[in-house]
Amino acid sequence: MRVLWGLLLWVPLLALSAPMDLSWTAEKLLIAGQRSRLLHQPEWPQQQSDLIAFSMTGVIPKGIHCELEIKLRDQLLLSLPCTKRYILERPFRITPGMYLELYLHNTDLFSAGEDVVLRNRVSLDVAQ
């Protein structure tokens, strides 16, 4: 009987949400003082999902300011720094109508240009 109760307690844990990653690569040449926005429209899961983390690998030259912005139409919903891994304090509910935008700003007013190459990953909690 104890084995049966033990199995029943584990079943809900197996049905909980599992993480899913959306990945993309962004490349941009920024001239001195330039601001740039790189739009990315991922194929979100069909159902609502919880964004739990954002991570980035790649090259951000010195003097480049980078943020990930999540928008619904023209409304800014969330802004995250481009760090190696940023875990949200609490999950953020996303829907398929939202889109991602990388905001890049070359704060160096004297450089000829900087190549920025980023690989981005959005980790989602997706109900199975």
mmCIF file with all atom_site columns, C-alpha atoms in Angstrom:
data_model
loop_
_atom_site.group_PDB
_atom_site.id
_atom_site.type_symbol
_atom_site.label_atom_id
_atom_site.label_alt_id
_atom_site.label_comp_id
_atom_site.label_asym_id
_atom_site.label_entity_id
_atom_site.label_seq_id
_atom_site.pdbx_PDB_ins_code
_atom_site.Cartn_x
_atom_site.Cartn_y
_atom_site.Cartn_z
_atom_site.occupancy
_atom_site.B_iso_or_equiv
_atom_site.pdbx_formal_charge
_atom_site.auth_seq_id
_atom_site.auth_comp_id
_atom_site.auth_asym_id
_atom_site.auth_atom_id
_atom_site.pdbx_PDB_model_num
ATOM 1   C CA . MET A 1 1   ? 0.000  0.000  0.000   1.00 0.00 ? 1   MET A CA 1
ATOM 2   C CA . ARG A 1 2   ? 2.863  2.351  0.773   1.00 0.00 ? 2   ARG A CA 1
ATOM 3   C CA . VAL A 1 3   ? 4.321  1.733  -2.665  1.00 0.00 ? 3   VAL A CA 1
ATOM 4   C CA . LEU A 1 4   ? 1.008  2.701  -4.275  1.00 0.00 ? 4   LEU A CA 1
ATOM 5   C CA . TRP A 1 5   ? 0.825  5.956  -2.277  1.00 0.00 ? 5   TRP A CA 1
ATOM 6   C CA . GLY A 1 6   ? 4.440  6.672  -3.161  1.00 0.00 ? 6   GLY A CA 1
ATOM 7   C CA . LEU A 1 7   ? 3.699  6.274  -6.864  1.00 0.00 ? 7   LEU A CA 1
ATOM 8   C CA . LEU A 1 8   ? 0.638  8.510  -6.623  1.00 0.00 ? 8   LEU A CA 1
ATOM 9   C CA . LEU A 1 9   ? 2.751  11.246 -5.048  1.00 0.00 ? 9   LEU A CA 1
ATOM 10  C CA . TRP A 1 10  ? 5.305  11.096 -7.891  1.00 0.00 ? 10  TRP A CA 1
ATOM 11  C CA . VAL A 1 11  ? 2.791  11.299 -10.768 1.00 0.00 ? 11  VAL A CA 1
ATOM 12  C CA . PRO A 1 12  ? 1.991  15.025 -10.294 1.00 0.00 ? 12  PRO A CA 1
ATOM 13  C CA . LEU A 1 13  ? 5.717  15.815 -10.268 1.00 0.00 ? 13  LEU A CA 1
ATOM 14  C CA . LEU A 1 14  ? 6.127  14.127 -13.645 1.00 0.00 ? 14  LEU A CA 1
ATOM 15  C CA . ALA A 1 15  ? 3.267  16.202 -15.082 1.00 0.00 ? 15  ALA A CA 1
ATOM 16  C CA . LEU A 1 16  ? 4.808  19.548 -14.088 1.00 0.00 ? 16  LEU A CA 1
ATOM 17  C CA . SER A 1 17  ? 6.179  21.937 -16.677 1.00 0.00 ? 17  SER A CA 1
ATOM 18  C CA . ALA A 1 18  ? 9.497  21.315 -18.353 1.00 0.00 ? 18  ALA A CA 1
ATOM 19  C CA . PRO A 1 19  ? 11.935 23.954 -19.644 1.00 0.00 ? 19  PRO A CA 1
ATOM 20  C CA . MET A 1 20  ? 12.222 24.720 -23.349 1.00 0.00 ? 20  MET A CA 1
ATOM 21  C CA . ASP A 1 21  ? 14.799 26.952 -25.012 1.00 0.00 ? 21  ASP A CA 1
ATOM 22  C CA . LEU A 1 22  ? 14.314 29.364 -27.880 1.00 0.00 ? 22  LEU A CA 1
ATOM 23  C CA . SER A 1 23  ? 17.684 30.229 -29.427 1.00 0.00 ? 23  SER A CA 1
ATOM 24  C CA . TRP A 1 24  ? 18.805 32.656 -32.084 1.00 0.00 ? 24  TRP A CA 1
ATOM 25  C CA . THR A 1 25  ? 21.954 34.421 -33.251 1.00 0.00 ? 25  THR A CA 1
ATOM 26  C CA . ALA A 1 26  ? 22.234 38.149 -33.861 1.00 0.00 ? 26  ALA A CA 1
ATOM 27  C CA . GLU A 1 27  ? 25.057 39.862 -35.744 1.00 0.00 ? 27  GLU A CA 1
ATOM 28  C CA . LYS A 1 28  ? 25.386 43.605 -36.185 1.00 0.00 ? 28  LYS A CA 1
ATOM 29  C CA . LEU A 1 29  ? 28.011 46.176 -37.122 1.00 0.00 ? 29  LEU A CA 1
ATOM 30  C CA . LEU A 1 30  ? 27.585 49.254 -34.932 1.00 0.00 ? 30  LEU A CA 1
ATOM 31  C CA . ILE A 1 31  ? 29.273 52.492 -35.897 1.00 0.00 ? 31  ILE A CA 1
ATOM 32  C CA . ALA A 1 32  ? 30.310 54.976 -33.248 1.00 0.00 ? 32  ALA A CA 1
ATOM 33  C CA . GLY A 1 33  ? 27.383 56.295 -31.214 1.00 0.00 ? 33  GLY A CA 1
ATOM 34  C CA . GLN A 1 34  ? 24.822 54.183 -33.111 1.00 0.00 ? 34  GLN A CA 1
ATOM 35  C CA . ARG A 1 35  ? 21.669 52.807 -31.491 1.00 0.00 ? 35  ARG A CA 1
ATOM 36  C CA . SER A 1 36  ? 20.157 49.725 -33.054 1.00 0.00 ? 36  SER A CA 1
ATOM 37  C CA . ARG A 1 37  ? 17.208 47.431 -32.400 1.00 0.00 ? 37  ARG A CA 1
ATOM 38  C CA . LEU A 1 38  ? 17.228 43.859 -33.667 1.00 0.00 ? 38  LEU A CA 1
ATOM 39  C CA . LEU A 1 39  ? 13.749 42.375 -33.839 1.00 0.00 ? 39  LEU A CA 1
ATOM 40  C CA . HIS A 1 40  ? 13.255 38.649 -33.335 1.00 0.00 ? 40  HIS A CA 1
ATOM 41  C CA . GLN A 1 41  ? 9.879  36.956 -33.641 1.00 0.00 ? 41  GLN A CA 1
ATOM 42  C CA . PRO A 1 42  ? 10.253 33.465 -32.219 1.00 0.00 ? 42  PRO A CA 1
ATOM 43  C CA . GLU A 1 43  ? 7.674  30.767 -32.654 1.00 0.00 ? 43  GLU A CA 1
ATOM 44  C CA . TRP A 1 44  ? 6.291  30.720 -29.142 1.00 0.00 ? 44  TRP A CA 1
ATOM 45  C CA . PRO A 1 45  ? 4.566  27.598 -27.905 1.00 0.00 ? 45  PRO A CA 1
ATOM 46  C CA . GLN A 1 46  ? 0.852  27.472 -28.654 1.00 0.00 ? 46  GLN A CA 1
ATOM 47  C CA . GLN A 1 47  ? -0.115 27.808 -25.012 1.00 0.00 ? 47  GLN A CA 1
ATOM 48  C CA . GLN A 1 48  ? 0.963  30.490 -22.573 1.00 0.00 ? 48  GLN A CA 1
ATOM 49  C CA . SER A 1 49  ? 4.389  29.910 -21.079 1.00 0.00 ? 49  SER A CA 1
ATOM 50  C CA . ASP A 1 50  ? 6.521  31.221 -18.260 1.00 0.00 ? 50  ASP A CA 1
ATOM 51  C CA . LEU A 1 51  ? 9.821  32.868 -19.076 1.00 0.00 ? 51  LEU A CA 1
ATOM 52  C CA . ILE A 1 52  ? 12.283 31.813 -16.402 1.00 0.00 ? 52  ILE A CA 1
ATOM 53  C CA . ALA A 1 53  ? 15.729 32.884 -17.670 1.00 0.00 ? 53  ALA A CA 1
ATOM 54  C CA . PHE A 1 54  ? 17.667 34.623 -20.424 1.00 0.00 ? 54  PHE A CA 1
ATOM 55  C CA . SER A 1 55  ? 21.240 33.839 -21.317 1.00 0.00 ? 55  SER A CA 1
ATOM 56  C CA . MET A 1 56  ? 23.721 35.063 -23.885 1.00 0.00 ? 56  MET A CA 1
ATOM 57  C CA . THR A 1 57  ? 26.978 33.827 -25.321 1.00 0.00 ? 57  THR A CA 1
ATOM 58  C CA . GLY A 1 58  ? 28.983 35.707 -27.880 1.00 0.00 ? 58  GLY A CA 1
ATOM 59  C CA . VAL A 1 59  ? 30.999 38.879 -28.168 1.00 0.00 ? 59  VAL A CA 1
ATOM 60  C CA . ILE A 1 60  ? 29.949 42.257 -26.807 1.00 0.00 ? 60  ILE A CA 1
ATOM 61  C CA . PRO A 1 61  ? 32.811 44.689 -27.420 1.00 0.00 ? 61  PRO A CA 1
ATOM 62  C CA . LYS A 1 62  ? 33.729 47.197 -24.750 1.00 0.00 ? 62  LYS A CA 1
ATOM 63  C CA . GLY A 1 63  ? 31.461 50.226 -24.988 1.00 0.00 ? 63  GLY A CA 1
ATOM 64  C CA . ILE A 1 64  ? 28.439 48.316 -26.322 1.00 0.00 ? 64  ILE A CA 1
ATOM 65  C CA . HIS A 1 65  ? 25.334 48.470 -24.135 1.00 0.00 ? 65  HIS A CA 1
ATOM 66  C CA . CYS A 1 66  ? 22.932 45.576 -24.723 1.00 0.00 ? 66  CYS A CA 1
ATOM 67  C CA . GLU A 1 67  ? 19.445 44.749 -23.429 1.00 0.00 ? 67  GLU A CA 1
ATOM 68  C CA . LEU A 1 68  ? 16.761 42.255 -24.354 1.00 0.00 ? 68  LEU A CA 1
ATOM 69  C CA . GLU A 1 69  ? 13.295 43.794 -24.512 1.00 0.00 ? 69  GLU A CA 1
ATOM 70  C CA . ILE A 1 70  ? 10.022 41.882 -24.619 1.00 0.00 ? 70  ILE A CA 1
ATOM 71  C CA . LYS A 1 71  ? 7.146  43.782 -26.161 1.00 0.00 ? 71  LYS A CA 1
ATOM 72  C CA . LEU A 1 72  ? 3.494  43.374 -26.956 1.00 0.00 ? 72  LEU A CA 1
ATOM 73  C CA . ARG A 1 73  ? 2.819  45.599 -29.939 1.00 0.00 ? 73  ARG A CA 1
ATOM 74  C CA . ASP A 1 74  ? 4.550  48.869 -28.949 1.00 0.00 ? 74  ASP A CA 1
ATOM 75  C CA . GLN A 1 75  ? 4.320  48.332 -25.197 1.00 0.00 ? 75  GLN A CA 1
ATOM 76  C CA . LEU A 1 76  ? 7.524  47.391 -23.375 1.00 0.00 ? 76  LEU A CA 1
ATOM 77  C CA . LEU A 1 77  ? 6.771  44.567 -20.951 1.00 0.00 ? 77  LEU A CA 1
ATOM 78  C CA . LEU A 1 78  ? 10.202 43.482 -19.726 1.00 0.00 ? 78  LEU A CA 1
ATOM 79  C CA . SER A 1 79  ? 13.803 44.554 -20.168 1.00 0.00 ? 79  SER A CA 1
ATOM 80  C CA . LEU A 1 80  ? 16.695 42.232 -19.291 1.00 0.00 ? 80  LEU A CA 1
ATOM 81  C CA . PRO A 1 81  ? 20.452 42.812 -19.359 1.00 0.00 ? 81  PRO A CA 1
ATOM 82  C CA . CYS A 1 82  ? 22.586 40.888 -21.860 1.00 0.00 ? 82  CYS A CA 1
ATOM 83  C CA . THR A 1 83  ? 24.543 38.877 -19.340 1.00 0.00 ? 83  THR A CA 1
ATOM 84  C CA . LYS A 1 84  ? 25.868 35.342 -19.426 1.00 0.00 ? 84  LYS A CA 1
ATOM 85  C CA . ARG A 1 85  ? 22.775 34.168 -17.555 1.00 0.00 ? 85  ARG A CA 1
ATOM 86  C CA . TYR A 1 86  ? 19.962 36.168 -16.043 1.00 0.00 ? 86  TYR A CA 1
ATOM 87  C CA . ILE A 1 87  ? 17.399 34.284 -13.969 1.00 0.00 ? 87  ILE A CA 1
ATOM 88  C CA . LEU A 1 88  ? 14.176 36.160 -13.320 1.00 0.00 ? 88  LEU A CA 1
ATOM 89  C CA . GLU A 1 89  ? 13.128 36.687 -9.724  1.00 0.00 ? 89  GLU A CA 1
ATOM 90  C CA . ARG A 1 90  ? 9.733  35.250 -10.614 1.00 0.00 ? 90  ARG A CA 1
ATOM 91  C CA . PRO A 1 91  ? 8.495  33.692 -13.865 1.00 0.00 ? 91  PRO A CA 1
ATOM 92  C CA . PHE A 1 92  ? 7.099  36.100 -16.444 1.00 0.00 ? 92  PHE A CA 1
ATOM 93  C CA . ARG A 1 93  ? 3.996  34.991 -18.367 1.00 0.00 ? 93  ARG A CA 1
ATOM 94  C CA . ILE A 1 94  ? 4.375  35.279 -22.140 1.00 0.00 ? 94  ILE A CA 1
ATOM 95  C CA . THR A 1 95  ? 1.897  34.765 -24.957 1.00 0.00 ? 95  THR A CA 1
ATOM 96  C CA . PRO A 1 96  ? 2.444  34.126 -28.683 1.00 0.00 ? 96  PRO A CA 1
ATOM 97  C CA . GLY A 1 97  ? 1.669  37.804 -29.474 1.00 0.00 ? 97  GLY A CA 1
ATOM 98  C CA . MET A 1 98  ? 4.839  39.016 -27.756 1.00 0.00 ? 98  MET A CA 1
ATOM 99  C CA . TYR A 1 99  ? 8.132  39.557 -29.548 1.00 0.00 ? 99  TYR A CA 1
ATOM 100 C CA . LEU A 1 100 ? 11.764 40.004 -28.606 1.00 0.00 ? 100 LEU A CA 1
ATOM 101 C CA . GLU A 1 101 ? 13.997 42.905 -29.477 1.00 0.00 ? 101 GLU A CA 1
ATOM 102 C CA . LEU A 1 102 ? 17.692 43.300 -28.787 1.00 0.00 ? 102 LEU A CA 1
ATOM 103 C CA . TYR A 1 103 ? 18.647 46.876 -28.049 1.00 0.00 ? 103 TYR A CA 1
ATOM 104 C CA . LEU A 1 104 ? 22.282 47.704 -28.844 1.00 0.00 ? 104 LEU A CA 1
ATOM 105 C CA . HIS A 1 105 ? 23.986 51.032 -28.243 1.00 0.00 ? 105 HIS A CA 1
ATOM 106 C CA . ASN A 1 106 ? 27.603 51.805 -29.118 1.00 0.00 ? 106 ASN A CA 1
ATOM 107 C CA . THR A 1 107 ? 28.536 54.346 -26.474 1.00 0.00 ? 107 THR A CA 1
ATOM 108 C CA . ASP A 1 108 ? 32.000 54.869 -27.979 1.00 0.00 ? 108 ASP A CA 1
ATOM 109 C CA . LEU A 1 109 ? 31.728 58.035 -30.060 1.00 0.00 ? 109 LEU A CA 1
ATOM 110 C CA . PHE A 1 110 ? 35.149 57.667 -31.646 1.00 0.00 ? 110 PHE A CA 1
ATOM 111 C CA . SER A 1 111 ? 35.365 54.051 -32.825 1.00 0.00 ? 111 SER A CA 1
ATOM 112 C CA . ALA A 1 112 ? 35.102 53.294 -36.536 1.00 0.00 ? 112 ALA A CA 1
ATOM 113 C CA . GLY A 1 113 ? 32.720 50.419 -35.914 1.00 0.00 ? 113 GLY A CA 1
ATOM 114 C CA . GLU A 1 114 ? 32.268 47.355 -33.757 1.00 0.00 ? 114 GLU A CA 1
ATOM 115 C CA . ASP A 1 115 ? 31.056 43.909 -34.773 1.00 0.00 ? 115 ASP A CA 1
ATOM 116 C CA . VAL A 1 116 ? 28.605 42.490 -32.246 1.00 0.00 ? 116 VAL A CA 1
ATOM 117 C CA . VAL A 1 117 ? 27.867 38.765 -32.449 1.00 0.00 ? 117 VAL A CA 1
ATOM 118 C CA . LEU A 1 118 ? 25.455 37.300 -29.907 1.00 0.00 ? 118 LEU A CA 1
ATOM 119 C CA . ARG A 1 119 ? 23.825 33.937 -29.453 1.00 0.00 ? 119 ARG A CA 1
ATOM 120 C CA . ASN A 1 120 ? 20.760 34.243 -27.271 1.00 0.00 ? 120 ASN A CA 1
ATOM 121 C CA . ARG A 1 121 ? 18.686 31.714 -25.404 1.00 0.00 ? 121 ARG A CA 1
ATOM 122 C CA . VAL A 1 122 ? 15.342 32.233 -23.736 1.00 0.00 ? 122 VAL A CA 1
ATOM 123 C CA . SER A 1 123 ? 14.458 29.468 -21.275 1.00 0.00 ? 123 SER A CA 1
ATOM 124 C CA . LEU A 1 124 ? 10.753 28.875 -20.885 1.00 0.00 ? 124 LEU A CA 1
ATOM 125 C CA . ASP A 1 125 ? 8.705  26.807 -18.516 1.00 0.00 ? 125 ASP A CA 1
ATOM 126 C CA . VAL A 1 126 ? 6.229  25.096 -20.821 1.00 0.00 ? 126 VAL A CA 1
ATOM 127 C CA . ALA A 1 127 ? 3.328  23.035 -19.535 1.00 0.00 ? 127 ALA A CA 1
ATOM 128 C CA . GLN A 1 128 ? 3.490  19.572 -21.080 1.00 0.00 ? 128 GLN A CA 1
#
